[in-house]
Coordinates of C-alpha atoms (C1' of nucleotides) in Angstrom, one line a residue:
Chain A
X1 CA 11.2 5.1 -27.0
X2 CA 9.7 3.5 -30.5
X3 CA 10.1 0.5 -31.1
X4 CA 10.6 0.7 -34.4
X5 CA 15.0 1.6 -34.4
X6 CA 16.3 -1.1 -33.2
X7 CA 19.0 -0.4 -30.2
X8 CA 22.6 -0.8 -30.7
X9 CA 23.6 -1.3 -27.4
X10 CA 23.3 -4.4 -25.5
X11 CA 21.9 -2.7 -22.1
X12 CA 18.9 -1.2 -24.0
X13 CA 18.3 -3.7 -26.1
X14 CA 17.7 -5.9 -23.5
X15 CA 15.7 -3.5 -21.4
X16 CA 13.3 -3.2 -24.5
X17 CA 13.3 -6.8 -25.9
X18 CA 12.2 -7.8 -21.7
X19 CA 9.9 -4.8 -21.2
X20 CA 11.8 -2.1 -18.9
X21 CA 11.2 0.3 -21.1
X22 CA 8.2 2.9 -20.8
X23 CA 10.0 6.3 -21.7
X24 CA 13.7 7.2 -22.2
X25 CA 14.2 11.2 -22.4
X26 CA 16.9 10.7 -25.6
X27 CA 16.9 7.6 -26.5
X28 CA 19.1 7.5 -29.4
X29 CA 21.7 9.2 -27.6
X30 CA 21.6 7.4 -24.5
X31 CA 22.2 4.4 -26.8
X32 CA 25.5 6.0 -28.4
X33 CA 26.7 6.5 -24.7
X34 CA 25.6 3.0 -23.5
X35 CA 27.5 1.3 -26.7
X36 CA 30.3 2.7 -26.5
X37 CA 31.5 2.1 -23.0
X38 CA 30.2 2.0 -19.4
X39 CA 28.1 4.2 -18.2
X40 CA 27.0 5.1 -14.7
X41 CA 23.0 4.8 -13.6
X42 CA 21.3 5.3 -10.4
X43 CA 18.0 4.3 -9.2
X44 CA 16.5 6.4 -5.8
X45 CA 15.1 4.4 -3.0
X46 CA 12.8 5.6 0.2
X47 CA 14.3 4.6 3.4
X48 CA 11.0 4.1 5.2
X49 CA 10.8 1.0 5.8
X50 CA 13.3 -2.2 7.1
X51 CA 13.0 -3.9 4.0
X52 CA 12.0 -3.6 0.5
X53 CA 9.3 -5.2 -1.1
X54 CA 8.3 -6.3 -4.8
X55 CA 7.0 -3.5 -5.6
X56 CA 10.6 -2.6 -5.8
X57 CA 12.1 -5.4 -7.4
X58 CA 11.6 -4.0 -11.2
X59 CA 13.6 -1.0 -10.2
X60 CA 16.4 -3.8 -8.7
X61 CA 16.1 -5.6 -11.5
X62 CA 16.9 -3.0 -13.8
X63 CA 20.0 -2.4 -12.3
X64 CA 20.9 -5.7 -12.5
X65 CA 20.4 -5.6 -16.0
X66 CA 22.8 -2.3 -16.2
X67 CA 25.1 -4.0 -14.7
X68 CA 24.9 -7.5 -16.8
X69 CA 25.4 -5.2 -19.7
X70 CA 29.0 -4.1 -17.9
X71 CA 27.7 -1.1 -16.9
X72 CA 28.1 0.7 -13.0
X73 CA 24.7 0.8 -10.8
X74 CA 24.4 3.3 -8.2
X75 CA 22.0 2.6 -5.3
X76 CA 20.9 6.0 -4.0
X77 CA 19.3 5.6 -0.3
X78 CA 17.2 8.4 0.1
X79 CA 18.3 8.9 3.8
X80 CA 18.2 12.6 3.9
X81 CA 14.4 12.8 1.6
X82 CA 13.4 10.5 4.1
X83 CA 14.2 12.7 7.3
X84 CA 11.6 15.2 6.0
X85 CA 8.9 12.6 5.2
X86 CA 7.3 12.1 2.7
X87 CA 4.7 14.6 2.0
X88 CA 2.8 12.9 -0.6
X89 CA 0.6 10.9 1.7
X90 CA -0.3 14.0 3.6
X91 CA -3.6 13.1 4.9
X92 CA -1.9 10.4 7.8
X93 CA 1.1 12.2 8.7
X94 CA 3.7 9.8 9.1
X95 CA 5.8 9.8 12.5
X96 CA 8.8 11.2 11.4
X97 CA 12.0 8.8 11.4
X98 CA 14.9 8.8 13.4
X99 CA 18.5 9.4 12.4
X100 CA 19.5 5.7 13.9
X101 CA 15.8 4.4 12.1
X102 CA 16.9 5.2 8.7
X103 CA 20.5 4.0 9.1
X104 CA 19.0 0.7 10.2
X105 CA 16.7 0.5 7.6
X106 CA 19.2 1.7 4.8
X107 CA 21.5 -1.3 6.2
X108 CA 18.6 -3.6 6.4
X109 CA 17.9 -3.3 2.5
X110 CA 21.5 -3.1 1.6
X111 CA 21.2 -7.0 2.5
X112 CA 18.4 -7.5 -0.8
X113 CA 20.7 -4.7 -3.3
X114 CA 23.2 -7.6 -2.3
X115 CA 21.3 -10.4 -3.6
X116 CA 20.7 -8.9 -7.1
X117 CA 24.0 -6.7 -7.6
X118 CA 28.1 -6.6 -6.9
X119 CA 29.1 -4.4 -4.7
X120 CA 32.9 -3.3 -4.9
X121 CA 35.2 -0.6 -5.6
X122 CA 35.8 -1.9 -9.7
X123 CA 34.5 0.2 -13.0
X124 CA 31.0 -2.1 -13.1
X125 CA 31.0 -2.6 -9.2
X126 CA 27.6 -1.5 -8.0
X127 CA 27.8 1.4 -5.4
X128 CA 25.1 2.6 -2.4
X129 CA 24.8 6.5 -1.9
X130 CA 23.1 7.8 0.7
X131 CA 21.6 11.9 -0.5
X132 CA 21.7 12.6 3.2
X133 CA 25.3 13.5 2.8
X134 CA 24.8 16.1 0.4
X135 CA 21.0 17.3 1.2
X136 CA 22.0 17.6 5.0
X137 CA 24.6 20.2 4.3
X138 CA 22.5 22.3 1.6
X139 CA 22.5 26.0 3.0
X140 CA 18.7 27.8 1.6
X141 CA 20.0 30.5 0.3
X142 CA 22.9 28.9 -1.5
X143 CA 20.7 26.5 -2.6
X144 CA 18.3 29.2 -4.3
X145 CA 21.0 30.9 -5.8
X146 CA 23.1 27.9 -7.1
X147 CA 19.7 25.8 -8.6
X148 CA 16.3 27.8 -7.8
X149 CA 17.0 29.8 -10.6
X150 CA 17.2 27.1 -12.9
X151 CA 13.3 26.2 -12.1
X152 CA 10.2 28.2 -13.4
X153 CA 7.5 28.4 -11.5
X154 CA 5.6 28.4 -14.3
X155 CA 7.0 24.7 -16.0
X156 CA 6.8 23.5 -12.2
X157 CA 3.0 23.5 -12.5
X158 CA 2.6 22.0 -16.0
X159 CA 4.0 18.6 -13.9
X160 CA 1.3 16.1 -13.6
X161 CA 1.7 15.8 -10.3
X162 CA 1.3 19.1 -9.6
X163 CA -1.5 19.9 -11.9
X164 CA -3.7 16.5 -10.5
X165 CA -3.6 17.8 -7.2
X166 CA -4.1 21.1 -8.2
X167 CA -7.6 19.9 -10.8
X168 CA -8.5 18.0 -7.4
X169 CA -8.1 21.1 -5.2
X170 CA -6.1 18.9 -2.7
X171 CA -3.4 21.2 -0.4
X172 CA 0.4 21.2 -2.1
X173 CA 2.8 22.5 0.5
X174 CA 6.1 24.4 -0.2
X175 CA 7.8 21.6 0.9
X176 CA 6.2 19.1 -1.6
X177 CA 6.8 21.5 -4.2
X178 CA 10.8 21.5 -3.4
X179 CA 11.0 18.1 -3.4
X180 CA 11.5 17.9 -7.0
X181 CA 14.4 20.4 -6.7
X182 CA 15.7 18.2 -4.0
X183 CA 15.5 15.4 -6.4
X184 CA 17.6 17.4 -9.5
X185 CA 20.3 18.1 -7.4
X186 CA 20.6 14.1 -6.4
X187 CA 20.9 13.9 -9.9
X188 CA 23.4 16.7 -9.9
X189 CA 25.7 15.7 -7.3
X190 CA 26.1 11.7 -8.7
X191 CA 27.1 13.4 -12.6
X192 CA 29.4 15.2 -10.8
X193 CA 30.9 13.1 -7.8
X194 CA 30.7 9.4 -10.1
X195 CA 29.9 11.0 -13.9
X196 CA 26.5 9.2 -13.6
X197 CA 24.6 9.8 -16.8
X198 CA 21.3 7.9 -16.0
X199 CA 18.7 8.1 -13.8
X200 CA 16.0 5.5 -13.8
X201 CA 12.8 4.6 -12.1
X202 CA 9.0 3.9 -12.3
X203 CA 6.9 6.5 -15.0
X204 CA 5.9 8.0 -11.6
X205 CA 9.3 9.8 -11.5
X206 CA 9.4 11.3 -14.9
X207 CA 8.9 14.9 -14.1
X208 CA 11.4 14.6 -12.0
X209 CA 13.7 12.8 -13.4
X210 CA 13.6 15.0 -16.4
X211 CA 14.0 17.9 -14.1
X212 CA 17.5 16.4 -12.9
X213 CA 18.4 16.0 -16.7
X214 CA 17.6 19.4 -17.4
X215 CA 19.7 20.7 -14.2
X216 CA 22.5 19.0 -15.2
X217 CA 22.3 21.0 -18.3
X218 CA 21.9 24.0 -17.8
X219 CA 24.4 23.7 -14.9
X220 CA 27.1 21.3 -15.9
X221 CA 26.0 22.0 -19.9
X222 CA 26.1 18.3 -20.1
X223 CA 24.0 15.7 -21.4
X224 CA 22.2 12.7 -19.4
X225 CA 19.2 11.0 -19.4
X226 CA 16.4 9.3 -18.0
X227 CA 14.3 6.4 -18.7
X228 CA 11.3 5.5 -16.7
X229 CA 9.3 1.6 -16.6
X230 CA 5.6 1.1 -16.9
X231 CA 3.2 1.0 -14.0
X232 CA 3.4 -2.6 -13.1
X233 CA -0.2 -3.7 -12.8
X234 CA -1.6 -7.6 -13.0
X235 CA -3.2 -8.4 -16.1
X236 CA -6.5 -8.1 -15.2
X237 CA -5.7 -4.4 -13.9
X238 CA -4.6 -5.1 -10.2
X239 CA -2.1 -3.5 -8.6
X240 CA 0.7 -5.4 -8.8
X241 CA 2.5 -7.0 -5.2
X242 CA 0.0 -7.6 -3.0
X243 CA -1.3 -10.6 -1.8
X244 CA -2.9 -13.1 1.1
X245 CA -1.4 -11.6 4.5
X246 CA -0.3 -8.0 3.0
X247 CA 3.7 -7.0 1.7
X248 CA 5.5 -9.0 0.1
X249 CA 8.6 -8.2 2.0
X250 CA 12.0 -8.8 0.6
X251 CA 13.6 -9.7 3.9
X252 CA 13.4 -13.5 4.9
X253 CA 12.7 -12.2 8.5
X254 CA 9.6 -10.2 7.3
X255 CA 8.4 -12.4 4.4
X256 CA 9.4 -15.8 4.9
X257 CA 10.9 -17.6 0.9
X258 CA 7.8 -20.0 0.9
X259 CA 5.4 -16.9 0.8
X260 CA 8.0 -15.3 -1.2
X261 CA 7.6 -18.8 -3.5
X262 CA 3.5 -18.6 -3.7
X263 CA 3.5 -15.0 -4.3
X264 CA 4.8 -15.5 -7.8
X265 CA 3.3 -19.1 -7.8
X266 CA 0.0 -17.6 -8.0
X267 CA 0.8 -15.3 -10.8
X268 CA -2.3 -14.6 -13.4
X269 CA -1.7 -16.5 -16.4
X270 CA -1.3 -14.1 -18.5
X271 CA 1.3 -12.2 -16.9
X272 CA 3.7 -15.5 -16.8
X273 CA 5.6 -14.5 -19.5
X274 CA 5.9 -11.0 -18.5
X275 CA 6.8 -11.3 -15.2
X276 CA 9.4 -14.0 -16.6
X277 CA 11.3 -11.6 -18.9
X278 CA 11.3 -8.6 -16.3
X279 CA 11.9 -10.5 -13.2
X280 CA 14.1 -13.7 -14.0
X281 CA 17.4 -14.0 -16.0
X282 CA 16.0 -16.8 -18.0
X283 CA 16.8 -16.4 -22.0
X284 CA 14.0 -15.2 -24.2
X285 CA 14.2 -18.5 -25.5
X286 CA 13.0 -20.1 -22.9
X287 CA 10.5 -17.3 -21.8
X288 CA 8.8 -17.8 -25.6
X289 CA 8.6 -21.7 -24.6
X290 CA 7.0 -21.2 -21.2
X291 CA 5.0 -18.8 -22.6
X292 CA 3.4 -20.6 -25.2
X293 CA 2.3 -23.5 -22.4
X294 CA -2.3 -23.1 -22.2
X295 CA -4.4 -24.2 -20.1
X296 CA -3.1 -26.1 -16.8
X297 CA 0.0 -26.7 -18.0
X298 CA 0.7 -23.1 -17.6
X299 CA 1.1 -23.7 -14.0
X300 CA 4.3 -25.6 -14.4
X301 CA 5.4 -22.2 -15.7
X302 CA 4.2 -20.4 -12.7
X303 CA 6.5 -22.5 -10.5
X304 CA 9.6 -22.0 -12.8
X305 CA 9.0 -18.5 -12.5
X306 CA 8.7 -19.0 -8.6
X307 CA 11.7 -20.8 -8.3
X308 CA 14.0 -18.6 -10.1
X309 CA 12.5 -15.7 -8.2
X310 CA 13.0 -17.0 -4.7
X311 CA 16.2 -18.4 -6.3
X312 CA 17.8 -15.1 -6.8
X313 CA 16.3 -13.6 -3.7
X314 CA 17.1 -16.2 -1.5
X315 CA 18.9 -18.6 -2.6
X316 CA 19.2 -22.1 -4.5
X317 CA 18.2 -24.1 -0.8
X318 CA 15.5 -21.9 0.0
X319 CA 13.6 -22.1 -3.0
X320 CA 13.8 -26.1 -3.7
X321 CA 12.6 -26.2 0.3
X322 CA 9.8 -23.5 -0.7
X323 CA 8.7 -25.5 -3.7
X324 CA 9.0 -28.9 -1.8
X325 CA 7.0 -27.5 1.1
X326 CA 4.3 -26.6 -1.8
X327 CA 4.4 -29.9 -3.7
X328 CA 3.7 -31.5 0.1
X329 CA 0.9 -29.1 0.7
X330 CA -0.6 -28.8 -2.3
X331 CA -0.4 -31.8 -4.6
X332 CA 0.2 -34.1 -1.5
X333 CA -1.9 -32.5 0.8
X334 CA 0.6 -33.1 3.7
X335 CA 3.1 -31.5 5.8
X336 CA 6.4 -29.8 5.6
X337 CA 8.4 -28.4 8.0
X338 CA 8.9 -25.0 5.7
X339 CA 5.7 -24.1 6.0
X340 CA 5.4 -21.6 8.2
X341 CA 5.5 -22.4 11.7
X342 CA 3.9 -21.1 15.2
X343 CA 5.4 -22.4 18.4
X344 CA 3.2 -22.6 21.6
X345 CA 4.3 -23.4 24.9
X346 CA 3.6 -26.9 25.5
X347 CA 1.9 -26.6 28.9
X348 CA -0.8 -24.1 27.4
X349 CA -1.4 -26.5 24.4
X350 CA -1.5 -29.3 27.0
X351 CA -4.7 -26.9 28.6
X352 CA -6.4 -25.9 25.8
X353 CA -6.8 -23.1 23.8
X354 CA -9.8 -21.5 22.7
X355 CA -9.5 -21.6 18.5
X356 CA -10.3 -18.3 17.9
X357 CA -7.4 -17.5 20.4
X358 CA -4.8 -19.3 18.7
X359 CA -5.7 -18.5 15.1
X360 CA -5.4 -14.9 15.7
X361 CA -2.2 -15.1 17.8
X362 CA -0.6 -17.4 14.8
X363 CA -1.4 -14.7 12.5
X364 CA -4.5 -16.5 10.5
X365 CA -6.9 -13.8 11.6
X366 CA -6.4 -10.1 13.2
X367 CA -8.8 -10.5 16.1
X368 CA -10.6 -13.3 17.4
X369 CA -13.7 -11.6 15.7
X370 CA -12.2 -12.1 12.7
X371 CA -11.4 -15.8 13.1
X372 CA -14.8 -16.5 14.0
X373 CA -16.0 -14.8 11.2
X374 CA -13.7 -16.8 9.1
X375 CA -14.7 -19.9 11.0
X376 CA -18.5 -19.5 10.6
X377 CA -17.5 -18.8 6.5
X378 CA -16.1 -21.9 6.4
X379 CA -12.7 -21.0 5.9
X380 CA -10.9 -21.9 8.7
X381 CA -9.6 -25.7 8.7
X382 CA -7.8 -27.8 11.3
X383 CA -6.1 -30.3 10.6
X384 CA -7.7 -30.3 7.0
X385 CA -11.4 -30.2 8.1
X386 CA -13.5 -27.5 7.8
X387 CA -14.2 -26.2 11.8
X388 CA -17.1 -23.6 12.3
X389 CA -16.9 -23.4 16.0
X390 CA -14.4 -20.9 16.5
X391 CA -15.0 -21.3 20.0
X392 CA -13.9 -25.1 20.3
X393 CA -10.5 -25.3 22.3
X394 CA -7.5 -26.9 20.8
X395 CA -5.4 -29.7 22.9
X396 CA -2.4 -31.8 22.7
X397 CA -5.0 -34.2 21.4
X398 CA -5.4 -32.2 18.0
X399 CA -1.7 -33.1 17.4
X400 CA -0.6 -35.0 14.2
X401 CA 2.4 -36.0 13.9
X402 CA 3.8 -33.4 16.8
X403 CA 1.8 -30.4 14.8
X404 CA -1.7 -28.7 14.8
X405 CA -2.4 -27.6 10.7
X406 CA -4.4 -24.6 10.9
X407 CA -5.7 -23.3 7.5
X408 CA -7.1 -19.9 6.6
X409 CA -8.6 -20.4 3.2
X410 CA -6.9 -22.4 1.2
X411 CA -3.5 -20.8 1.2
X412 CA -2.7 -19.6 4.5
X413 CA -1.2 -22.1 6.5
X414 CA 0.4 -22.5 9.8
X415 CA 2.1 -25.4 11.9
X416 CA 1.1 -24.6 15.6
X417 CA 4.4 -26.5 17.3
X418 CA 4.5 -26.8 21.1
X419 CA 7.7 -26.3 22.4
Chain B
rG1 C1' -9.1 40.9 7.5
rG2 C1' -14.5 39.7 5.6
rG3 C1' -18.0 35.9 3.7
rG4 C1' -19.4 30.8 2.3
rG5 C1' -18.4 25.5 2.5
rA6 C1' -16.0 20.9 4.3
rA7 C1' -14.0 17.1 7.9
rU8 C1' -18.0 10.2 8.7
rG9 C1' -16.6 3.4 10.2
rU10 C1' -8.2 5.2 11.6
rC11 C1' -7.3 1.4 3.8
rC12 C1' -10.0 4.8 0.3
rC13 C1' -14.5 7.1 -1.7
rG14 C1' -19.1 8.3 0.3
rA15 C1' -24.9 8.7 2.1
rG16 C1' -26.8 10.1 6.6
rU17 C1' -34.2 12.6 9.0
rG18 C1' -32.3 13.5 16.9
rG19 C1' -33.0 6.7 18.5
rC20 C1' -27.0 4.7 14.7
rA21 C1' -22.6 0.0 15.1
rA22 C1' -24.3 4.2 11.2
rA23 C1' -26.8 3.3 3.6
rG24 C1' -23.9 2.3 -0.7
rG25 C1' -19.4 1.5 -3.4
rG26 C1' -14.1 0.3 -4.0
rG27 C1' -10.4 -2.4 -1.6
rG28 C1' -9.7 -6.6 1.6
rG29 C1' -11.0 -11.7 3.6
rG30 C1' -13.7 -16.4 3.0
rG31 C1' -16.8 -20.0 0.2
rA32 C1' -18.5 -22.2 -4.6
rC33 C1' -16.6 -23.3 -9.7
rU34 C1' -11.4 -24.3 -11.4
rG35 C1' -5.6 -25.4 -12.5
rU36 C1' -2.7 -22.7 -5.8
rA37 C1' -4.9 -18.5 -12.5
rA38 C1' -8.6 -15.2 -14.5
rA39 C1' -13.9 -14.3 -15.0
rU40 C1' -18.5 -15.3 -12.5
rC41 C1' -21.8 -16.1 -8.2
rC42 C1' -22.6 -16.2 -2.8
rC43 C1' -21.1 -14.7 2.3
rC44 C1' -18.2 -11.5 5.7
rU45 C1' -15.7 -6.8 6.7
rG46 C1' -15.0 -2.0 14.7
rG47 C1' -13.3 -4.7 19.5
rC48 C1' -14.4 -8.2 23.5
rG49 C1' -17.8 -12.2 25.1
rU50 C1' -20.5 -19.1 24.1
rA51 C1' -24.8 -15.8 24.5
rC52 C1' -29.7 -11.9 26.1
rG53 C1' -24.9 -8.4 26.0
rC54 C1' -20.8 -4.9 27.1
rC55 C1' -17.2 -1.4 25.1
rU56 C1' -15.2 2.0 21.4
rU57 C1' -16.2 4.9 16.8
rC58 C1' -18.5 10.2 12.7
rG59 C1' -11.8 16.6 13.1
rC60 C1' -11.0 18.4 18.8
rA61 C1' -13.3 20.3 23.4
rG62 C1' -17.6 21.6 25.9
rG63 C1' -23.1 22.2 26.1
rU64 C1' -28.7 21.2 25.1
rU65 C1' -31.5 16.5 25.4
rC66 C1' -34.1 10.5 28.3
rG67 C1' -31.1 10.1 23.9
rA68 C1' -26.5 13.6 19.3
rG69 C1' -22.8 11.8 13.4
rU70 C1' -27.2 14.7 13.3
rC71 C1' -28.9 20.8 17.4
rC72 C1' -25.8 25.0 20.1
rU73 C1' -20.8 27.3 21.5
rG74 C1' -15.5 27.5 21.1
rC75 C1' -11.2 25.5 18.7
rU76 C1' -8.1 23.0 14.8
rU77 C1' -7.2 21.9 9.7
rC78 C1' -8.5 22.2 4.5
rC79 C1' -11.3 24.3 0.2
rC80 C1' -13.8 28.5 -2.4
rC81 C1' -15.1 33.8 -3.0
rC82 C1' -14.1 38.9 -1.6
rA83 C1' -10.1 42.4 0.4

RNA sequence: GGGGGAAUGUCCCGAGUGGCAAAGGGGGGGGACUGUAAAUCCCCUGGCGUACGCCUUCGCAGGUUCGAGUCCUGCUUCCCCCA
């Protein structure tokens, strides 16, 4: 975890040198293991959702790293967690997901893991696990005698996140309390079934990635590890992978790559060079060169970054069209058919609709309210000018060059396209 | 089992005297200034309607009242103390 030794192995050097690293359980151990040959690491993912978002993408990245250092990455889906829900947020409960939901989503990520990692049967192929396979088949008793034994109740609630929600008298179910267990024996079951010696994730998971480690000892009498990242916040203390219009989804059918392109072009300046090491494969090198750019030259910076995000995520076509379509709407002030588009029947265009209407229905505004609001603010633009009638009705007439622009500030654009 | 508290604008925290679309934050959105940055300042932040307006909101269900987030009854959930 100090900085000060200096890692022998390649994987953890790198992890340190681009700013993985928050904690690591035995670090100078985990580097004998990682120097001497491949090991095996697996990250855990929720399956609650169709796609995964930024948030995620350190964890991804991390992998990727693993397995750029010729070591094996194992993608555990957390298909059978997921089937009880997550009680964390226990305040809205969560409608419970199907079987078929989580299989959908689990296949619907598989297609980002694919974008960042190799898949395959070889020694550094990554693999995806799903803990349903085991957790589903876990009998209670069994599973008291073979690992409840290993926990104390009494280390259980020295856990931060026991003892916070404890100090804050907020309600810790039985069920929220095993999940840690649940999480060991994921642990467990990949040191035994693929001799996986690492388990990663954000300094959220520590506890329980050091309860896993400690499983697997007093179990297996074997070593492994753990190593967490840091919380991921913007510079000036924002959480990190938000932005104009909610998620930034990984999926190009949630989140399309030009929104995927401005969420990292707008990155604060002073996380450029962060952000660069952690989420690009671009040599320190060049990070330290970027990095030293001031002022607004910084900005050229940002859309390297940008384009070797999107690059990676979707692809070398999708992110020259994402930073064309900015170049045209920023630094032309035009047009470009990758901006986002909304298609409207002809024949209602040709009738009129109210502006308030259409705004909200192309996803500028959540209710016409909203879009008035925005309209008497002065944020809401047609065509480039400012329009604070919200009420005004938009024609055929309002065409340019076969498109209506509609603006909400100055980064939220649509191209209304009858069809 | 007994006693005492709590649940508020469906993002979060949180004030609330019988007249309340409901204080104040945070978060979010917009504007100004800039460099598609940060910081700062200003505006907005339940839905529908062009509008006098209508509708829906304070855990759930009833009741008192011209009128209830506010009073009464029952229920649910959570917290604390006693057993």
């Amino acid at each position: 975890m100090s900085a000060d030794q200096p890692f022998k192995s390649q994987f953890l050097k790198t992890m340190q040198e681009r700013g993985y690293i928050h904690q690591i359980t035995h670090p100078v151990e985990l580097d004998e293991a990682a120097s001497k040959g491949p090991i095996t690491a697996y990250i855990g993912f929720d399956a609650t959702a169709s796609s995964l978002h930024v948030g995620h993408m350190i964890q991804i990245m991390m992998l990727r790293r693993l397995q750029q250092a010729g070591h094996k990455p194992i993608v555990l889906m957390g298909g059978g967690t997921t089937k009880v829900g997550d009680p964390t947020f226990k305040d809205t409960q969560r409608p419970l997901l199907t079987d078929e939901q989580i299989k959908a989503n689990i296949d619907s990520m598989k297609v980002s893991f694919a974008r960042f990692l190799t898949f395959g049967d070889g020694p550094t192929d990554a693999v995806m696990v799903d803990n349903a396979d085991w957790l589903d088949k876990l009998g209670y008793v069994q599973f008291l005698r073979d690992y409840g034994v290993h926990f104390t109740i009494n280390r259980m609630l020295t856990f931060d996140s026991v003892k916070l929600r404890l100090e804050r008298e907020q309600p810790m179910t039985f069920l929220e309390f095993n999940y840690m267990l649940m999480q060991a024996t994921d642990f467990l079951e990949l040191e035994r079934t693929h001799g996986c010696v690492l388990q990663m994730g954000g300094s959220d998971q520590w506890g329980n990635i050091i309860n896993g480690v400690e499983l697997i000892r007093r179990v297996d009498q074997k070593p492994s590890f753990g190593l967490t990242t840091p919380l991921l916040s913007t510079a000036s203390g924002q959480k990190m992978g938000k932005t104009v219009g909610g998620a930034v989804w990984l999926n190009a059918d949630m989140r399309s790559p030009y929104d995927y392109w401005q969420f990292w072009r707008n990155t604060e300046d002073a996380d450029v060079g962060r952000f660069m090491k952690l989420f690009t494969d671009l040599s320190m090198e060049d990070i330290a060169r970027y990095e030293a750019m001031q002022g607004a030259d910084i900005n050229e910076a940002k859309k390297v970054l940008a384009n070797e995000a999107t690059r990676m995520l979707h692809g070398e076509e999708a992110a020259h069209a994402a930073a064309e379509a900015a170049r045209v709407a920023f630094e032309v002030g035009s047009v470009s058919g990758d901006m986002p588009t909304f298609e409207i029947a002809a024949a209602d265009l040709e009738a009129g609709v109210v502006l308030a209407a259409l705004a909200t229905d192309a996803g500028l505004a959540a209710s016409r309210g909203e879009a008035r609001r925005l309209a008497q603010g002065g944020g809401l633009r047609v065509n480039d000018a400012a329009e604070a009638d919200a009420n005004r009705t938009i024609t055929s007439a309002d065409l340019v060059d076969g498109v209506v622009k509609l603006a909400a500030g100055k980064k939220k654009i649509v191209l209304v396209k009858p069809v």
